[in-house]
Amino acid sequence: MMEWVERMNGAVNYIEERLLEKLDYTEAARWACCSAYHFQRMFSFITGVSLAEYIRRRRLTLAAFELQHSEIKVLDLALKYGYESPEAFTRAFSNLHGVTPTAARLTGTSLKAYPRMTFHMSIKGAAEMKYRMEELGPFRIVGLSERVNTEQAFRVIPQIWATAQNQGVFERLWQIRAEGDFMGGILGVCANGEFGENEEFDYLLSVKSDQDPPEDMVSFDYPACTWAVFDAPGGPEGIQEIWSRLYTEWVPSSVYDLAYLPAVENYLPPEEGRNELWIPVVKRGQVELVGDSD
């Protein structure tokens, strides 16, 4: 667990040392030995704030310090902290601090300071996590794909499912399932070629299939991989609970790292009363062996 703490603090150090630059989320994630997609999700689940919001708060905290302790112009400060115009900087500054940059210079003005984040080891795990390990060869998933903004994912993805249900998509997917499908459910997969390196990703509503995708669908091919498969209570809330515990409890204490491959949310038929979260993993220290192009 100490090794995991050191990795996360290394990622934060990378971010803090480059707050005045255009940050490379992929490089920050390498410090944590996971993909940018997993790093952003892990950061959010652990801290309760998105990575983008943390960076925004830290930049505006430093900007407030400069306003109070230097004669720097608002225009120069806006450019220094990555804003395209003084107006954009003023809006962001006012939304966070509740006052304009000009008012922030006045003695007695109340401002907000967000200190840099540091990860520490804590003891968790009073409740059991039911999981199994699977070694699988290559397989394909086929389904509908929609581009989703990372920051809007928790709002947009439920809408994708609701629309799919109303339009009979599930029935179509069920018809192209592979025989002997070992997953047995409708799959939600956050996938793109960079595995989360961008601010957007492709969300696939899919099934395991041996067929070529129909004209309006796409496919994604998984290589042979080791999977950690977690039982989750029925419903989307159960999956989200397992995601949170995966990042905060299982990964820090296990002997595995998250592989550079998309995870699979496996929504089983309602009569099952449960769902599954499939996580591609590699033995700790070997994360670059899967999906890493370097």
Tab-separated table of C-alpha atoms in Angstrom:
chain	number	residue	atom	x	y	z
A	1	MET	CA	0.000	0.000	0.000
A	2	MET	CA	2.881	2.369	0.704
A	3	GLU	CA	4.026	1.921	-2.889
A	4	TRP	CA	0.583	2.978	-4.138
A	5	VAL	CA	0.640	6.066	-1.886
A	6	GLU	CA	4.059	7.016	-3.249
A	7	ARG	CA	2.786	6.665	-6.818
A	8	MET	CA	-0.222	8.900	-6.243
A	9	ASN	CA	1.922	11.522	-4.519
A	10	GLY	CA	4.360	11.328	-7.429
A	11	ALA	CA	1.483	12.076	-9.819
A	12	VAL	CA	0.412	15.057	-7.690
A	13	ASN	CA	4.032	16.282	-7.590
A	14	TYR	CA	4.137	16.124	-11.384
A	15	ILE	CA	0.955	18.219	-11.567
A	16	GLU	CA	2.054	20.759	-8.953
A	17	GLU	CA	5.405	21.356	-10.636
A	18	ARG	CA	3.621	22.159	-13.914
A	19	LEU	CA	0.583	24.143	-12.844
A	20	LEU	CA	1.639	27.010	-15.116
A	21	GLU	CA	1.940	24.709	-18.122
A	22	LYS	CA	-0.499	22.761	-20.290
A	23	LEU	CA	-0.682	19.556	-18.286
A	24	ASP	CA	-0.246	16.129	-19.846
A	25	TYR	CA	-2.734	13.887	-18.034
A	26	THR	CA	-1.162	10.839	-19.623
A	27	GLU	CA	2.230	11.608	-18.137
A	28	ALA	CA	0.708	12.329	-14.730
A	29	ALA	CA	-1.060	8.968	-14.912
A	30	ARG	CA	2.230	7.206	-15.643
A	31	TRP	CA	3.440	8.265	-12.226
A	32	ALA	CA	0.424	6.417	-10.811
A	33	CYS	CA	1.110	3.434	-13.144
A	34	CYS	CA	-2.280	3.501	-14.841
A	35	SER	CA	-3.996	4.995	-17.888
A	36	ALA	CA	-5.131	8.622	-17.913
A	37	TYR	CA	-8.734	7.392	-17.908
A	38	HIS	CA	-8.250	5.344	-14.732
A	39	PHE	CA	-6.163	8.080	-13.107
A	40	GLN	CA	-8.879	10.706	-13.590
A	41	ARG	CA	-11.583	8.370	-12.279
A	42	MET	CA	-9.421	7.194	-9.373
A	43	PHE	CA	-8.568	10.769	-8.401
A	44	SER	CA	-12.234	11.730	-8.418
A	45	PHE	CA	-13.423	8.717	-6.409
A	46	ILE	CA	-10.692	9.102	-3.782
A	47	THR	CA	-10.752	12.872	-3.330
A	48	GLY	CA	-14.354	13.741	-4.121
A	49	VAL	CA	-13.261	16.318	-6.714
A	50	SER	CA	-12.400	15.868	-10.379
A	51	LEU	CA	-8.793	16.207	-11.485
A	52	ALA	CA	-9.694	19.162	-13.718
A	53	GLU	CA	-11.431	20.906	-10.822
A	54	TYR	CA	-8.472	20.292	-8.499
A	55	ILE	CA	-6.108	21.847	-11.040
A	56	ARG	CA	-8.450	24.809	-11.541
A	57	ARG	CA	-8.682	25.430	-7.783
A	58	ARG	CA	-4.924	25.201	-7.311
A	59	ARG	CA	-4.214	27.623	-10.160
A	60	LEU	CA	-6.730	30.164	-8.869
A	61	THR	CA	-5.356	29.791	-5.337
A	62	LEU	CA	-1.880	30.683	-6.586
A	63	ALA	CA	-3.315	33.512	-8.674
A	64	ALA	CA	-4.944	34.997	-5.553
A	65	PHE	CA	-1.628	34.887	-3.704
A	66	GLU	CA	0.036	36.773	-6.559
A	67	LEU	CA	-2.673	39.426	-6.637
A	68	GLN	CA	-2.179	40.114	-2.946
A	69	HIS	CA	1.606	40.100	-2.966
A	70	SER	CA	2.628	41.611	-6.317
A	71	GLU	CA	1.754	44.346	-8.782
A	72	ILE	CA	1.156	41.953	-11.680
A	73	LYS	CA	-1.546	43.068	-14.113
A	74	VAL	CA	-4.740	41.025	-14.381
A	75	LEU	CA	-4.085	40.510	-18.108
A	76	ASP	CA	-0.630	39.079	-17.433
A	77	LEU	CA	-1.964	36.932	-14.611
A	78	ALA	CA	-4.724	35.546	-16.836
A	79	LEU	CA	-2.208	34.522	-19.497
A	80	LYS	CA	0.166	33.104	-16.892
A	81	TYR	CA	-2.497	30.745	-15.548
A	82	GLY	CA	-3.725	29.582	-18.927
A	83	TYR	CA	-6.781	31.774	-19.566
A	84	GLU	CA	-7.363	33.139	-23.056
A	85	SER	CA	-8.636	36.514	-21.879
A	86	PRO	CA	-8.915	38.676	-18.729
A	87	GLU	CA	-12.691	38.231	-18.918
A	88	ALA	CA	-12.450	34.429	-18.781
A	89	PHE	CA	-9.988	34.672	-15.892
A	90	THR	CA	-12.202	37.133	-14.018
A	91	ARG	CA	-15.243	34.850	-14.374
A	92	ALA	CA	-13.335	31.816	-13.109
A	93	PHE	CA	-11.726	33.799	-10.286
A	94	SER	CA	-15.049	35.276	-9.186
A	95	ASN	CA	-16.809	31.899	-9.301
A	96	LEU	CA	-14.198	30.403	-6.971
A	97	HIS	CA	-13.374	33.274	-4.616
A	98	GLY	CA	-16.618	35.230	-4.705
A	99	VAL	CA	-14.828	38.483	-5.578
A	100	THR	CA	-13.177	39.943	-8.677
A	101	PRO	CA	-9.380	39.914	-9.126
A	102	THR	CA	-9.356	43.688	-8.594
A	103	ALA	CA	-11.223	43.389	-5.281
A	104	ALA	CA	-8.843	40.621	-4.206
A	105	ARG	CA	-6.028	43.181	-3.953
A	106	LEU	CA	-7.839	45.089	-1.193
A	107	THR	CA	-6.756	44.493	2.399
A	108	GLY	CA	-9.320	42.481	4.344
A	109	THR	CA	-10.850	40.760	1.311
A	110	SER	CA	-11.844	37.168	2.102
A	111	LEU	CA	-10.444	34.603	-0.358
A	112	LYS	CA	-10.367	30.818	-0.608
A	113	ALA	CA	-7.148	28.811	-0.513
A	114	TYR	CA	-7.010	25.202	-1.686
A	115	PRO	CA	-3.757	23.581	-0.522
A	116	ARG	CA	-1.971	20.941	-2.554
A	117	MET	CA	-3.266	17.441	-2.030
A	118	THR	CA	-1.206	14.723	-0.342
A	119	PHE	CA	-2.151	11.050	-0.122
A	120	HIS	CA	-1.633	9.096	3.093
A	121	MET	CA	-2.108	5.466	4.008
A	122	SER	CA	-5.372	4.608	5.794
A	123	ILE	CA	-6.956	1.392	6.958
A	124	LYS	CA	-10.138	0.324	5.136
A	125	GLY	CA	-11.813	-2.869	4.097
A	126	ALA	CA	-14.171	-3.796	6.923
A	127	ALA	CA	-16.677	-4.999	4.321
A	128	GLU	CA	-15.751	-7.871	2.027
A	129	MET	CA	-15.313	-7.502	-1.727
A	130	LYS	CA	-16.317	-10.580	-3.680
A	131	TYR	CA	-14.137	-11.094	-6.754
A	132	ARG	CA	-12.488	-13.738	-8.900
A	133	MET	CA	-9.536	-13.756	-11.289
A	134	GLU	CA	-10.024	-14.761	-14.946
A	135	GLU	CA	-7.390	-15.465	-17.610
A	136	LEU	CA	-9.020	-14.824	-20.998
A	137	GLY	CA	-7.827	-15.059	-24.562
A	138	PRO	CA	-8.675	-12.433	-27.182
A	139	PHE	CA	-12.349	-11.569	-27.680
A	140	ARG	CA	-14.471	-8.944	-29.416
A	141	ILE	CA	-17.286	-6.690	-28.286
A	142	VAL	CA	-19.767	-5.137	-30.747
A	143	GLY	CA	-22.216	-2.327	-30.122
A	144	LEU	CA	-23.295	1.274	-30.506
A	145	SER	CA	-20.727	3.978	-29.811
A	146	GLU	CA	-21.264	7.514	-28.584
A	147	ARG	CA	-18.671	10.196	-27.837
A	148	VAL	CA	-18.879	11.366	-24.217
A	149	ASN	CA	-17.175	14.221	-22.390
A	150	THR	CA	-15.373	12.894	-19.307
A	151	GLU	CA	-16.725	15.619	-17.035
A	152	GLN	CA	-20.322	14.936	-18.149
A	153	ALA	CA	-20.139	11.141	-18.134
A	154	PHE	CA	-22.160	10.507	-14.971
A	155	ARG	CA	-25.051	12.513	-16.423
A	156	VAL	CA	-24.838	11.453	-20.076
A	157	ILE	CA	-24.315	7.689	-19.795
A	158	PRO	CA	-27.631	6.994	-17.983
A	159	GLN	CA	-29.320	8.928	-20.794
A	160	ILE	CA	-27.617	6.688	-23.359
A	161	TRP	CA	-29.021	3.612	-21.617
A	162	ALA	CA	-32.518	5.080	-21.358
A	163	THR	CA	-32.543	6.007	-25.057
A	164	ALA	CA	-31.237	2.571	-26.033
A	165	GLN	CA	-33.970	0.850	-24.076
A	166	ASN	CA	-36.681	2.966	-25.708
A	167	GLN	CA	-35.288	2.301	-29.205
A	168	GLY	CA	-34.999	-1.480	-28.861
A	169	VAL	CA	-31.190	-1.497	-28.901
A	170	PHE	CA	-30.908	-4.185	-26.242
A	171	GLU	CA	-32.919	-6.623	-28.356
A	172	ARG	CA	-30.633	-5.979	-31.330
A	173	LEU	CA	-27.527	-6.534	-29.237
A	174	TRP	CA	-28.930	-9.750	-27.806
A	175	GLN	CA	-29.321	-11.102	-31.334
A	176	ILE	CA	-25.601	-10.745	-32.126
A	177	ARG	CA	-24.238	-12.168	-28.872
A	178	ALA	CA	-21.594	-14.854	-29.205
A	179	GLU	CA	-22.625	-18.403	-28.416
A	180	GLY	CA	-21.388	-19.417	-25.000
A	181	ASP	CA	-21.016	-15.779	-23.956
A	182	PHE	CA	-19.148	-16.045	-20.638
A	183	MET	CA	-20.131	-12.508	-19.606
A	184	GLY	CA	-23.849	-12.927	-20.262
A	185	GLY	CA	-24.969	-9.325	-20.069
A	186	ILE	CA	-25.170	-5.958	-21.792
A	187	LEU	CA	-21.754	-4.325	-21.544
A	188	GLY	CA	-20.924	-0.690	-20.880
A	189	VAL	CA	-17.364	0.093	-21.992
A	190	CYS	CA	-15.496	3.404	-21.915
A	191	ALA	CA	-13.096	2.914	-24.782
A	192	ASN	CA	-11.079	4.828	-27.300
A	193	GLY	CA	-7.712	4.426	-28.962
A	194	GLU	CA	-5.906	6.305	-26.217
A	195	PHE	CA	-7.728	4.664	-23.274
A	196	GLY	CA	-8.777	7.952	-21.735
A	197	GLU	CA	-5.918	10.256	-22.703
A	198	ASN	CA	-8.360	12.833	-24.075
A	199	GLU	CA	-11.130	14.870	-22.473
A	200	GLU	CA	-13.620	12.677	-24.335
A	201	PHE	CA	-14.006	8.934	-24.800
A	202	ASP	CA	-16.126	6.533	-26.838
A	203	TYR	CA	-18.809	4.830	-24.773
A	204	LEU	CA	-19.823	1.448	-26.183
A	205	LEU	CA	-23.169	-0.107	-25.327
A	206	SER	CA	-22.258	-3.603	-26.445
A	207	VAL	CA	-22.152	-7.386	-26.105
A	208	LYS	CA	-19.466	-10.003	-26.581
A	209	SER	CA	-19.799	-11.080	-30.206
A	210	ASP	CA	-17.991	-13.076	-32.875
A	211	GLN	CA	-19.642	-11.116	-35.688
A	212	ASP	CA	-18.530	-8.122	-37.683
A	213	PRO	CA	-20.428	-5.042	-36.527
A	214	PRO	CA	-23.622	-4.043	-38.333
A	215	GLU	CA	-23.445	-0.838	-40.354
A	216	ASP	CA	-24.422	1.466	-37.480
A	217	MET	CA	-22.256	-0.269	-34.865
A	218	VAL	CA	-18.555	-0.596	-34.072
A	219	SER	CA	-16.334	-3.294	-32.609
A	220	PHE	CA	-13.481	-3.361	-30.122
A	221	ASP	CA	-11.031	-6.261	-29.868
A	222	TYR	CA	-9.494	-7.159	-26.516
A	223	PRO	CA	-6.146	-8.945	-26.409
A	224	ALA	CA	-5.451	-11.840	-24.068
A	225	CYS	CA	-5.476	-10.445	-20.559
A	226	THR	CA	-5.905	-11.133	-16.847
A	227	TRP	CA	-9.158	-9.844	-15.389
A	228	ALA	CA	-10.317	-9.113	-11.853
A	229	VAL	CA	-14.097	-9.636	-11.818
A	230	PHE	CA	-16.099	-8.052	-9.001
A	231	ASP	CA	-19.649	-8.846	-7.969
A	232	ALA	CA	-21.832	-5.753	-7.634
A	233	PRO	CA	-25.343	-5.310	-6.254
A	234	GLY	CA	-28.019	-4.896	-8.933
A	235	GLY	CA	-28.483	-1.473	-10.509
A	236	PRO	CA	-26.032	1.236	-11.628
A	237	GLU	CA	-25.506	2.342	-8.015
A	238	GLY	CA	-23.984	-1.044	-7.196
A	239	ILE	CA	-21.465	-0.746	-10.017
A	240	GLN	CA	-20.473	2.752	-8.881
A	241	GLU	CA	-19.962	1.477	-5.334
A	242	ILE	CA	-17.575	-1.197	-6.625
A	243	TRP	CA	-15.722	1.369	-8.749
A	244	SER	CA	-15.150	3.454	-5.643
A	245	ARG	CA	-13.969	0.518	-3.548
A	246	LEU	CA	-11.784	-0.736	-6.396
A	247	TYR	CA	-9.811	2.505	-6.412
A	248	THR	CA	-9.768	3.193	-2.678
A	249	GLU	CA	-9.411	-0.334	-1.265
A	250	TRP	CA	-8.628	-3.132	-3.717
A	251	VAL	CA	-5.964	-1.542	-5.960
A	252	PRO	CA	-3.881	-0.056	-3.119
A	253	SER	CA	-3.755	-3.374	-1.237
A	254	SER	CA	-3.577	-5.881	-4.123
A	255	VAL	CA	-0.581	-7.203	-6.075
A	256	TYR	CA	-2.074	-5.911	-9.351
A	257	ASP	CA	-1.956	-2.697	-11.352
A	258	LEU	CA	-4.674	-1.483	-13.712
A	259	ALA	CA	-3.873	-2.453	-17.292
A	260	TYR	CA	-3.950	-0.001	-20.193
A	261	LEU	CA	-7.252	-1.432	-21.418
A	262	PRO	CA	-10.896	-0.386	-20.961
A	263	ALA	CA	-12.828	-1.916	-18.088
A	264	VAL	CA	-16.211	-3.560	-18.677
A	265	GLU	CA	-19.411	-2.927	-16.740
A	266	ASN	CA	-21.396	-6.134	-17.208
A	267	TYR	CA	-25.125	-5.605	-16.632
A	268	LEU	CA	-26.680	-9.033	-16.192
A	269	PRO	CA	-30.363	-9.944	-16.696
A	270	PRO	CA	-32.538	-8.586	-13.832
A	271	GLU	CA	-33.311	-12.072	-12.513
A	272	GLU	CA	-29.631	-12.423	-11.601
A	273	GLY	CA	-30.016	-9.711	-8.975
A	274	ARG	CA	-26.420	-8.611	-9.455
A	275	ASN	CA	-23.976	-7.192	-11.994
A	276	GLU	CA	-20.222	-7.454	-12.539
A	277	LEU	CA	-17.293	-5.107	-13.010
A	278	TRP	CA	-14.506	-6.594	-15.176
A	279	ILE	CA	-11.133	-4.893	-14.681
A	280	PRO	CA	-8.090	-5.724	-16.864
A	281	VAL	CA	-5.017	-6.007	-14.632
A	282	VAL	CA	-1.340	-6.917	-14.723
A	283	LYS	CA	0.999	-7.986	-11.950
A	284	ARG	CA	2.380	-4.971	-10.125
A	285	GLY	CA	5.410	-3.510	-11.846
A	286	GLN	CA	4.407	-4.883	-15.265
A	287	VAL	CA	1.748	-2.341	-16.244
A	288	GLU	CA	3.672	-1.158	-19.324
A	289	LEU	CA	3.498	-4.649	-20.817
A	290	VAL	CA	-0.161	-4.224	-21.738
A	291	GLY	CA	-1.243	-1.630	-24.272
A	292	ASP	CA	1.784	0.646	-23.780
A	293	SER	CA	3.373	1.805	-27.006
A	294	ASP	CA	6.692	2.954	-25.564
